[in-house]
Tab-separated table of C-alpha atoms in Angstrom:
chain	number	residue	atom	x	y	z
E	1	MET	CA	146.351	-7.428	42.402
E	2	LYS	CA	149.200	-4.718	42.275
E	3	HIS	CA	148.768	-1.008	42.092
E	4	PRO	CA	152.194	0.038	41.713
E	5	GLU	CA	150.784	3.353	39.762
E	6	ALA	CA	149.296	4.334	43.107
E	7	LEU	CA	152.843	4.614	44.542
E	8	SER	CA	154.539	6.748	41.912
E	9	ASP	CA	155.311	9.738	44.136
E	10	PRO	CA	159.022	9.388	44.836
E	11	LEU	CA	158.225	9.604	48.565
E	12	PHE	CA	157.230	5.866	48.497
E	13	ASP	CA	160.584	4.802	47.016
E	14	LEU	CA	162.237	6.479	49.897
E	15	VAL	CA	159.978	4.577	52.594
E	16	ALA	CA	160.722	1.313	50.785
E	17	GLN	CA	164.367	2.151	50.820
E	18	ALA	CA	164.397	3.118	54.483
E	19	ALA	CA	162.331	0.246	55.434
E	20	SER	CA	164.487	-2.180	53.578
E	21	GLN	CA	167.753	-0.877	55.469
E	22	LEU	CA	165.864	-1.087	58.973
E	23	GLY	CA	164.769	-4.763	57.925
E	24	GLN	CA	161.025	-3.917	58.685
E	25	PRO	CA	158.194	-4.412	56.257
E	26	ALA	CA	156.237	-1.291	55.603
E	27	TYR	CA	152.870	-0.521	53.877
E	28	VAL	CA	150.547	2.491	52.912
E	29	ILE	CA	147.258	1.930	54.622
E	30	GLY	CA	143.854	3.622	55.099
E	31	GLY	CA	142.458	6.525	53.238
E	32	PHE	CA	145.155	7.043	50.965
E	33	VAL	CA	144.462	3.537	49.488
E	34	ARG	CA	140.776	3.961	49.849
E	35	ASP	CA	140.741	7.201	47.861
E	36	PHE	CA	143.116	5.913	45.282
E	37	LEU	CA	140.684	3.194	44.524
E	38	LEU	CA	137.731	5.321	44.560
E	39	GLN	CA	139.601	7.801	42.161
E	40	ARG	CA	139.272	10.523	44.978
E	41	ASN	CA	142.904	11.592	44.790
E	42	HIS	CA	142.998	14.755	46.864
E	43	ARG	CA	144.303	13.672	50.316
E	44	LYS	CA	146.505	15.698	52.381
E	45	ASP	CA	147.782	12.851	54.584
E	46	ILE	CA	149.356	9.499	54.192
E	47	ASP	CA	149.454	6.609	56.743
E	48	ILE	CA	152.498	4.414	56.791
E	49	VAL	CA	152.503	1.161	58.818
E	50	THR	CA	155.370	-0.931	59.698
E	51	VAL	CA	156.062	-4.191	61.186
E	52	GLY	CA	158.548	-2.623	63.810
E	53	SER	CA	159.169	0.842	64.937
E	54	GLY	CA	157.297	3.479	63.232
E	55	ILE	CA	159.608	6.008	65.082
E	56	ASP	CA	162.580	4.551	63.705
E	57	LEU	CA	161.130	4.404	60.128
E	58	ALA	CA	160.026	8.117	60.326
E	59	LEU	CA	163.394	9.112	61.442
E	60	ALA	CA	165.208	7.151	58.674
E	61	VAL	CA	162.882	8.309	55.879
E	62	ALA	CA	163.405	12.051	56.887
E	63	LYS	CA	167.088	11.681	56.591
E	64	LEU	CA	166.784	10.529	53.019
E	65	LEU	CA	164.668	13.412	51.956
E	66	PRO	CA	166.606	16.596	50.287
E	67	HIS	CA	165.640	18.920	53.019
E	68	GLU	CA	165.283	17.021	56.069
E	69	PRO	CA	161.957	17.754	57.766
E	70	LYS	CA	161.406	17.856	61.498
E	71	VAL	CA	160.160	14.955	62.781
E	72	GLN	CA	157.418	14.889	65.603
E	73	VAL	CA	157.658	11.802	67.924
E	74	PHE	CA	154.936	10.475	70.012
E	75	LYS	CA	156.610	7.946	72.179
E	76	ASN	CA	153.454	7.111	74.116
E	77	TYR	CA	151.736	5.955	70.951
E	78	GLY	CA	154.875	4.647	69.272
E	79	THR	CA	154.058	6.860	66.360
E	80	ALA	CA	155.968	9.755	64.417
E	81	MET	CA	155.064	12.220	61.721
E	82	PHE	CA	156.581	15.007	59.515
E	83	ARG	CA	155.226	17.281	56.796
E	84	TYR	CA	156.544	16.816	53.140
E	85	ALA	CA	155.568	18.599	49.985
E	86	GLU	CA	152.224	19.854	51.666
E	87	LEU	CA	151.613	16.345	53.086
E	88	ASP	CA	151.334	15.082	56.451
E	89	ILE	CA	153.057	11.612	56.577
E	90	GLU	CA	152.249	9.466	59.645
E	91	PHE	CA	154.124	6.332	60.812
E	92	VAL	CA	153.052	3.828	63.184
E	93	GLY	CA	154.343	0.328	64.186
E	94	ALA	CA	151.918	-2.361	63.500
E	95	ARG	CA	150.073	-3.081	66.781
E	96	LYS	CA	147.060	-4.826	68.754
E	97	GLU	CA	144.629	-2.897	70.675
E	98	SER	CA	142.556	-3.482	73.606
E	99	TYR	CA	140.133	-0.990	75.474
E	100	GLN	CA	138.948	-0.264	78.826
E	101	GLU	CA	135.191	0.481	79.487
E	102	ASN	CA	135.473	4.021	80.375
E	103	SER	CA	138.314	5.183	77.855
E	104	ARG	CA	138.847	5.275	74.023
E	105	ASN	CA	142.571	5.307	74.866
E	106	PRO	CA	143.814	1.601	74.227
E	107	PHE	CA	146.343	-0.639	75.722
E	108	VAL	CA	148.777	-1.155	72.662
E	109	GLU	CA	150.835	-4.346	71.998
E	110	ILE	CA	153.243	-5.053	69.092
E	111	GLY	CA	151.567	-6.841	66.338
E	112	THR	CA	151.402	-8.045	62.739
E	113	LEU	CA	150.030	-6.249	59.869
E	114	LYS	CA	146.830	-8.261	60.035
E	115	ASP	CA	146.479	-7.272	63.693
E	116	ASP	CA	146.660	-3.705	62.647
E	117	GLN	CA	144.238	-4.004	59.871
E	118	GLU	CA	141.665	-5.653	62.065
E	119	ARG	CA	141.789	-2.706	64.439
E	120	ARG	CA	140.843	-0.196	61.932
E	121	ASP	CA	137.323	1.158	61.729
E	122	PHE	CA	136.052	-0.244	58.524
E	123	THR	CA	137.367	-2.789	56.035
E	124	ILE	CA	137.311	-0.141	53.302
E	125	ASN	CA	140.171	1.675	55.618
E	126	ALA	CA	142.058	-1.541	56.482
E	127	LEU	CA	143.266	-1.811	52.614
E	128	ALA	CA	147.016	-1.549	52.561
E	129	LEU	CA	149.475	-1.481	49.466
E	130	SER	CA	152.906	-3.074	50.105
E	131	LEU	CA	156.150	-0.935	50.139
E	132	ASN	CA	158.389	-3.996	50.068
E	133	PRO	CA	160.645	-5.093	46.910
E	134	ALA	CA	159.215	-8.460	46.745
E	135	ASP	CA	155.634	-7.425	46.168
E	136	PHE	CA	155.791	-3.561	45.688
E	137	GLY	CA	152.174	-2.143	45.198
E	138	GLN	CA	150.489	-5.426	46.117
E	139	LEU	CA	147.034	-4.900	47.584
E	140	ILE	CA	146.406	-6.583	50.965
E	141	ASP	CA	142.904	-6.951	51.755
E	142	PRO	CA	142.049	-9.738	54.271
E	143	PHE	CA	138.541	-8.561	55.107
E	144	ASN	CA	137.257	-8.014	51.699
E	145	GLY	CA	137.446	-4.045	51.811
E	146	LEU	CA	137.729	-3.954	47.964
E	147	GLU	CA	134.270	-5.793	47.591
E	148	ASP	CA	132.799	-3.273	50.037
E	149	LEU	CA	134.443	-0.482	48.300
E	150	LYS	CA	132.901	-1.655	44.986
E	151	ASN	CA	129.475	-2.075	46.589
E	152	GLY	CA	129.320	1.192	48.492
E	153	ILE	CA	129.140	-0.654	51.832
E	154	LEU	CA	130.660	0.304	55.391
E	155	ARG	CA	131.239	-2.664	57.338
E	156	THR	CA	133.683	-3.443	60.399
E	157	PRO	CA	136.566	-5.734	60.220
E	158	LEU	CA	135.692	-7.254	63.816
E	159	SER	CA	132.230	-7.523	65.113
E	160	PRO	CA	130.585	-4.110	65.073
E	161	ASP	CA	129.880	-4.232	68.871
E	162	VAL	CA	133.715	-4.698	69.760
E	163	THR	CA	134.701	-2.013	67.143
E	164	TYR	CA	132.085	0.544	68.285
E	165	SER	CA	132.102	-0.045	71.813
E	166	ASP	CA	136.050	0.104	72.061
E	167	ASP	CA	136.187	3.388	70.302
E	168	PRO	CA	132.528	5.053	70.211
E	169	LEU	CA	133.913	7.829	68.026
E	170	ARG	CA	134.017	5.269	65.105
E	171	MET	CA	130.017	5.499	65.126
E	172	MET	CA	130.294	9.081	64.049
E	173	ARG	CA	132.993	8.404	61.594
E	174	ALA	CA	130.641	5.491	59.976
E	175	ILE	CA	127.968	8.133	59.560
E	176	ARG	CA	130.511	10.667	58.400
E	177	PHE	CA	131.890	8.384	55.711
E	178	ALA	CA	128.420	7.264	54.561
E	179	THR	CA	127.650	10.907	53.997
E	180	GLN	CA	130.920	11.777	52.325
E	181	LEU	CA	131.199	8.843	50.298
E	182	ASP	CA	127.258	8.157	49.649
E	183	PHE	CA	127.785	4.635	51.150
E	184	GLU	CA	125.396	2.563	53.041
E	185	ILE	CA	126.102	1.430	56.625
E	186	GLU	CA	125.747	-2.539	56.580
E	187	ASN	CA	122.598	-3.428	58.393
E	188	GLU	CA	124.503	-5.257	61.463
E	189	SER	CA	126.683	-2.316	61.822
E	190	ARG	CA	123.700	0.144	61.793
E	191	GLU	CA	122.055	-1.741	64.597
E	192	SER	CA	125.286	-2.107	66.717
E	193	ILE	CA	125.278	1.797	66.432
E	194	ARG	CA	121.772	1.753	67.910
E	195	ARG	CA	122.953	-0.638	70.699
E	196	ASN	CA	126.087	1.204	71.316
E	197	SER	CA	124.831	4.897	71.041
E	198	HIS	CA	125.288	5.463	74.832
E	199	ARG	CA	128.800	4.866	74.526
E	200	LEU	CA	129.229	8.175	72.865
E	201	ALA	CA	129.294	9.653	76.353
E	202	ILE	CA	133.038	9.081	76.743
E	203	ILE	CA	133.839	11.060	73.701
E	204	SER	CA	134.965	14.804	74.135
E	205	GLY	CA	132.942	17.511	72.372
E	206	GLU	CA	135.925	18.565	70.292
E	207	ARG	CA	135.826	15.129	68.695
E	208	ILE	CA	132.275	15.089	68.130
E	209	SER	CA	132.121	18.337	66.769
E	210	ASP	CA	134.907	17.687	64.280
E	211	GLU	CA	132.898	14.866	62.783
E	212	LEU	CA	129.831	17.226	62.632
E	213	TYR	CA	131.850	19.675	60.902
E	214	LYS	CA	132.677	17.348	58.188
E	215	ILE	CA	129.278	16.007	57.842
E	216	LEU	CA	128.041	19.480	57.336
E	217	ALA	CA	130.756	20.060	54.746
E	218	ALA	CA	129.569	16.955	52.572
E	219	ASP	CA	127.565	17.645	49.584
E	220	THR	CA	124.387	16.411	51.097
E	221	PRO	CA	124.590	16.931	54.714
E	222	SER	CA	121.163	15.467	55.333
E	223	ILE	CA	122.238	12.106	54.771
E	224	GLY	CA	124.501	12.155	57.817
E	225	PHE	CA	121.794	13.855	59.980
E	226	ILE	CA	119.185	11.379	59.093
E	227	HIS	CA	121.695	8.554	60.104
E	228	LEU	CA	122.337	10.233	63.417
E	229	TYR	CA	118.674	10.546	64.202
E	230	GLU	CA	117.763	7.015	63.223
E	231	THR	CA	120.692	5.729	65.293
E	232	GLY	CA	119.860	7.659	68.402
E	233	LEU	CA	123.127	9.606	68.312
E	234	LEU	CA	121.584	13.029	67.384
E	235	GLU	CA	119.365	13.019	70.608
E	236	LEU	CA	122.672	12.751	72.590
E	237	ILE	CA	124.422	15.483	70.579
E	238	LEU	CA	121.958	17.945	69.440
E	239	PRO	CA	118.554	17.325	71.455
E	240	GLU	CA	117.568	20.956	70.524
E	241	LEU	CA	117.377	19.554	66.864
E	242	THR	CA	115.439	16.462	67.518
E	243	ALA	CA	113.107	18.139	69.504
E	244	LEU	CA	111.680	19.591	66.059
E	245	ASN	CA	110.870	16.320	64.914
E	246	GLN	CA	107.107	16.321	66.065
E	247	VAL	CA	103.757	17.455	64.475
E	248	GLU	CA	100.695	18.162	66.674
E	249	GLU	CA	97.240	18.818	65.790
E	250	ILE	CA	94.688	20.899	67.749
E	251	GLU	CA	91.229	21.522	66.200
E	252	GLY	CA	92.165	20.348	63.079
E	253	GLN	CA	95.336	22.713	62.471
E	254	THR	CA	98.976	21.116	62.501
E	255	HIS	CA	102.385	22.743	61.819
E	256	LYS	CA	105.077	21.589	59.560
E	257	ASN	CA	107.636	19.020	60.806
E	258	ASN	CA	110.563	21.470	61.487
E	259	PHE	CA	113.219	18.690	61.693
E	260	TYR	CA	112.808	17.723	58.096
E	261	HIS	CA	112.273	21.079	57.102
E	262	THR	CA	115.645	22.023	58.611
E	263	LEU	CA	117.423	19.246	56.860
E	264	GLU	CA	115.995	20.530	53.483
E	265	VAL	CA	117.375	23.919	54.470
E	266	VAL	CA	120.714	22.732	54.958
E	267	ASP	CA	120.943	20.850	51.575
E	268	ASN	CA	119.731	23.754	49.982
E	269	ILE	CA	122.409	26.172	51.189
E	270	ALA	CA	124.949	23.254	50.622
E	271	GLN	CA	124.196	23.655	46.745
E	272	LYS	CA	125.029	27.502	47.198
E	273	THR	CA	128.030	27.519	49.567
E	274	GLU	CA	130.843	25.736	51.151
E	275	ASP	CA	130.809	27.912	54.148
E	276	VAL	CA	130.380	25.484	57.123
E	277	TRP	CA	129.352	28.341	59.470
E	278	LEU	CA	126.514	29.371	57.268
E	279	ARG	CA	125.568	25.728	57.081
E	280	TRP	CA	125.649	25.422	60.905
E	281	ALA	CA	123.300	28.582	60.832
E	282	ALA	CA	121.030	26.808	58.632
E	283	LEU	CA	121.219	23.774	60.775
E	284	LEU	CA	120.272	25.778	63.781
E	285	HIS	CA	118.056	28.438	62.485
E	286	ASP	CA	114.712	26.838	63.793
E	287	ILE	CA	115.907	25.521	67.152
E	288	GLY	CA	113.964	28.165	68.949
E	289	LYS	CA	110.768	26.785	67.567
E	290	ALA	CA	110.235	23.702	69.914
E	291	PRO	CA	110.351	25.902	72.993
E	292	THR	CA	108.323	28.533	71.708
E	293	LYS	CA	105.459	26.514	70.084
E	294	ARG	CA	102.042	27.726	71.201
E	295	PHE	CA	98.658	27.031	69.942
E	296	VAL	CA	96.351	30.171	69.904
E	297	LYS	CA	92.788	29.788	69.475
E	298	GLY	CA	91.454	31.431	66.474
E	299	ILE	CA	95.004	31.734	65.008
E	300	GLY	CA	96.706	28.632	65.186
E	301	TRP	CA	100.153	27.534	65.839
E	302	THR	CA	102.733	30.251	66.831
E	303	PHE	CA	106.393	30.382	67.333
E	304	HIS	CA	106.681	33.916	68.582
E	305	GLY	CA	110.203	35.126	69.101
E	306	HIS	CA	111.803	31.722	68.165
E	307	GLU	CA	114.522	33.530	66.253
E	308	PHE	CA	115.772	35.770	69.281
E	309	LEU	CA	115.477	32.496	71.504
E	310	GLY	CA	117.373	30.447	68.809
E	311	GLY	CA	120.085	32.999	68.655
E	312	LYS	CA	120.736	32.735	72.547
E	313	MET	CA	120.563	28.881	72.369
E	314	VAL	CA	123.614	28.836	69.886
E	315	LYS	CA	125.972	29.851	72.433
E	316	THR	CA	124.847	26.947	74.695
E	317	ILE	CA	125.169	24.310	71.928
E	318	PHE	CA	128.682	25.814	70.999
E	319	GLN	CA	129.864	25.597	74.494
E	320	ARG	CA	128.604	22.045	74.921
E	321	LEU	CA	130.346	20.975	71.635
E	322	HIS	CA	133.473	22.818	72.296
E	323	LEU	CA	132.837	24.841	68.977
E	324	PRO	CA	134.794	28.213	68.803
E	325	LEU	CA	133.059	30.910	70.881
E	326	ASN	CA	134.564	33.726	68.761
E	327	HIS	CA	133.303	35.566	65.612
E	328	LYS	CA	132.161	32.349	64.087
E	329	MET	CA	129.738	31.678	66.704
E	330	LYS	CA	128.754	35.317	66.815
E	331	PHE	CA	127.908	34.954	63.018
E	332	VAL	CA	125.975	31.859	63.411
E	333	GLN	CA	123.939	33.676	66.334
E	334	LYS	CA	123.423	36.581	63.974
E	335	MET	CA	122.065	34.576	61.183
E	336	VAL	CA	119.652	32.620	63.366
E	337	ALA	CA	118.468	35.549	65.273
E	338	MET	CA	117.818	37.478	61.726
E	339	SER	CA	116.623	34.496	59.744
E	340	SER	CA	113.321	35.494	59.356
E	341	ARG	CA	113.641	39.207	58.811
E	342	PRO	CA	113.990	39.093	54.842
E	343	ILE	CA	111.153	36.518	54.578
E	344	VAL	CA	108.920	38.843	56.557
E	345	LEU	CA	109.901	41.744	54.381
E	346	SER	CA	109.068	39.697	51.259
E	347	GLN	CA	105.473	39.224	52.550
E	348	GLU	CA	104.829	42.873	52.883
E	349	ILE	CA	105.132	46.026	51.098
E	350	VAL	CA	108.979	46.757	51.033
E	351	THR	CA	109.765	50.162	52.336
E	352	ASP	CA	113.089	51.734	52.121
E	353	SER	CA	113.407	52.285	56.151
E	354	ALA	CA	112.687	48.630	56.651
E	355	VAL	CA	115.466	47.541	54.137
E	356	ARG	CA	117.753	50.263	55.476
E	357	ARG	CA	117.413	48.562	58.901
E	358	LEU	CA	118.045	45.173	57.532
E	359	ILE	CA	121.265	46.263	55.895
E	360	PHE	CA	122.304	48.246	58.846
E	361	ASP	CA	121.690	44.978	61.099
E	362	ALA	CA	123.263	42.576	58.771
E	363	GLY	CA	126.179	44.569	57.857
E	364	GLU	CA	128.875	42.619	55.830
E	365	ASP	CA	126.762	39.484	56.438
E	366	ILE	CA	123.837	40.618	54.302
E	367	GLU	CA	124.589	38.397	51.393
E	368	SER	CA	124.918	35.252	53.676
E	369	LEU	CA	121.494	36.168	55.418
E	370	MET	CA	119.551	36.534	52.041
E	371	MET	CA	121.400	33.170	50.959
E	372	LEU	CA	119.984	31.435	54.153
E	373	CYS	CA	116.558	32.853	53.677
E	374	ALA	CA	116.496	31.878	50.295
E	375	ALA	CA	117.390	28.203	51.355
E	376	ASP	CA	114.594	28.410	53.842
E	377	ILE	CA	111.894	28.360	51.092
E	378	THR	CA	110.997	24.866	51.034
E	379	THR	CA	107.332	24.832	50.233
E	380	LYS	CA	106.197	21.924	47.679
E	381	ASN	CA	103.399	23.947	46.291
E	382	PRO	CA	104.680	25.235	43.071
E	383	VAL	CA	102.797	28.430	42.908
E	384	ARG	CA	103.583	29.440	46.497
E	385	TYR	CA	107.163	28.453	45.724
E	386	ARG	CA	107.208	30.584	42.558
E	387	LYS	CA	105.441	33.616	44.423
E	388	TYR	CA	107.837	33.352	47.445
E	389	HIS	CA	111.056	33.577	45.141
E	390	GLN	CA	109.496	36.231	43.123
E	391	ASN	CA	108.743	38.388	46.255
E	392	PHE	CA	112.369	37.523	47.535
E	393	GLU	CA	113.796	38.937	44.338
E	394	VAL	CA	112.058	42.164	44.952
E	395	VAL	CA	113.712	42.367	48.418
E	396	LYS	CA	117.028	41.676	46.851
E	397	LYS	CA	116.785	44.288	44.191
E	398	LYS	CA	115.545	46.761	46.927
E	399	ILE	CA	118.621	45.943	49.082
E	400	THR	CA	120.869	46.690	46.197
E	401	GLU	CA	118.982	50.111	45.222
E	402	VAL	CA	119.045	51.231	48.906
E	403	GLU	CA	122.630	50.326	49.624
E	404	GLU	CA	123.990	52.207	46.501
E	405	ARG	CA	121.979	55.151	47.401
E	406	ASP	CA	122.248	55.487	51.266
E	407	GLN	CA	125.424	53.355	52.183
E	408	VAL	CA	124.200	52.083	55.423
E	409	ARG	CA	126.040	48.761	55.575
E	410	ASN	CA	128.751	49.114	58.182
E	411	PHE	CA	127.160	52.360	59.070
E	412	GLN	CA	129.537	54.991	60.506
E	413	PRO	CA	127.702	58.318	61.549
E	414	PRO	CA	128.427	61.148	59.121
E	415	ILE	CA	129.261	63.493	62.153
E	416	LYS	CA	131.395	62.048	65.087
E	417	GLY	CA	131.074	62.261	68.567
E	418	GLU	CA	134.291	64.203	69.122
E	419	GLU	CA	132.841	66.954	66.768
E	420	ILE	CA	129.686	66.986	68.565
E	421	MET	CA	131.687	67.468	71.887
E	422	GLU	CA	133.784	70.434	70.334
E	423	LEU	CA	130.623	71.978	68.922
E	424	PHE	CA	128.714	72.081	72.295
E	425	GLY	CA	131.659	72.254	74.607
E	426	LEU	CA	130.732	69.052	76.298
E	427	LYS	CA	132.675	66.163	77.603
E	428	PRO	CA	131.765	62.503	77.144
E	429	CYS	CA	128.119	62.429	78.472
E	430	ARG	CA	124.549	61.096	78.003
E	431	GLU	CA	123.600	63.850	75.427
E	432	ILE	CA	126.334	62.779	73.139
E	433	GLY	CA	124.837	59.293	72.984
E	434	LEU	CA	121.381	60.773	72.584
E	435	LEU	CA	122.435	62.913	69.528
E	436	LYS	CA	124.474	60.204	67.723
E	437	GLU	CA	121.453	57.662	68.242
E	438	ALA	CA	119.225	60.357	66.767
E	439	VAL	CA	121.245	60.850	63.762
E	440	LYS	CA	121.291	57.170	63.075
E	441	GLU	CA	117.559	56.803	63.546
E	442	ALA	CA	116.878	59.763	61.152
E	443	ILE	CA	118.963	58.307	58.464
E	444	LEU	CA	117.386	54.724	58.684
E	445	GLU	CA	114.138	56.211	58.718
E	446	GLY	CA	114.767	58.434	55.629
E	447	HIS	CA	114.388	61.700	57.449
E	448	ILE	CA	117.710	62.814	56.323
E	449	PRO	CA	120.231	61.603	53.781
E	450	ASN	CA	123.305	59.718	54.896
E	451	GLU	CA	125.765	62.877	54.335
E	452	TYR	CA	127.651	65.275	56.471
E	453	GLU	CA	125.843	68.640	55.765
E	454	SER	CA	122.368	67.019	56.551
E	455	ALA	CA	123.470	65.400	59.744
E	456	TYR	CA	125.219	68.471	60.941
E	457	GLN	CA	122.104	70.828	60.569
E	458	PHE	CA	120.052	67.899	62.183
E	459	VAL	CA	122.323	67.790	65.326
E	460	LEU	CA	122.067	71.591	65.616
E	461	GLU	CA	118.109	71.215	65.576
E	462	LYS	CA	118.078	68.480	67.935
E	463	ALA	CA	120.627	69.946	70.260
E	464	LEU	CA	118.473	73.105	70.654
E	465	LYS	CA	115.390	70.730	71.902
E	466	LEU	CA	118.000	69.336	74.387
E	467	GLY	CA	118.822	72.857	75.716
E	468	LEU	CA	122.325	72.795	74.235
E	469	GLN	CA	124.047	75.874	72.749
E	470	VAL	CA	126.839	75.961	70.142
E	471	GLN	CA	130.100	77.324	71.679
E	472	LEU	CA	131.551	80.177	69.641
E	473	GLN	CA	135.065	79.782	68.578
């Protein structure tokens, strides 16, 4: 079967020309071929395999391009790549691979095209298209990857025990592809992931978090997390999450399964936003519930302080997975720590002061917080579901009204510390902080409006109580 239409980009003609000049066959392989056949043509990278030197081919192709790109060469791996027309093009010589027990870095030998195809993770990623004049566009499929593609099946070219034990990251990739493509993992392969799950220990946190990121970015992330849980991988990666998968009963009272609730929340928010860090917040928003769970006689199950503890746990998780410990982590921490605030408000009389404090604490992230909290409503009772959402709409409307009137988002005090120091002839001291804090509290409580004149008069009155005197000019 030929697919020359897949190779209409002039780049492929140049690769074919260079390969012919070097006398080494070349093929497009992997994700580009898979996505073309799936009609998912939005790839940003192309893999070229050649029976010969991948480095030589990359250098030869680069010289044929109108504006010769800089070629990055990786001699240890026998690979090279360059960027062209917003595409990353990678060249590799066909090879065999063998692995040691404690490393995913292979011992590499020169091989045939079939050798290279069988070292691939899945049959659907071993599909290749010829770039050679005699059979340009010919699909080369020694492991029935096309059939697996049609049936939505993820299968390994070799025995799955060999594939997954050699490179345990492929277990994560299997689950990631199953999530992104909505494919089934073939039964033998799935059982092999269970058997080899312990091998994930040799994979770096960065590699694992990269796959988790892609799972979270999928349309329905819960597919991946259920696979991770059922194969035993999630317990190794996020034990804080698997700890939520338990339901206890005491005196006839039970609590909900917070693990499956969490996955519902993640799917809900995935329908509303592509912000992966907000999806991370949804995934971790209840992690504090397992360690704070208590049964109180006469009250039932409580999870007192789970948001605060969950916010603290975020940093430990991010450190373990080598996720960024910057503003992205702080955003997730903030969302987790505040995740119940709007929901609690929706169950009470919504006061202006409570809303002002919510806006003040959330700042620019108030819309993200409200989106997270709306996704957190997962009750199956239609009456409760409707009531919760109606109450939540009241809170959202109140937020809009209060923000328009009081402007407390990203609050800046209407009277500055420098002016207070000048007014009372003070140097930096405790009293300045007390006055600034008093102004903030008075505005948030609604005792004074968020404006200069009111704040100025308030400072004068408060200063008198502290025994401070205005310095005459």
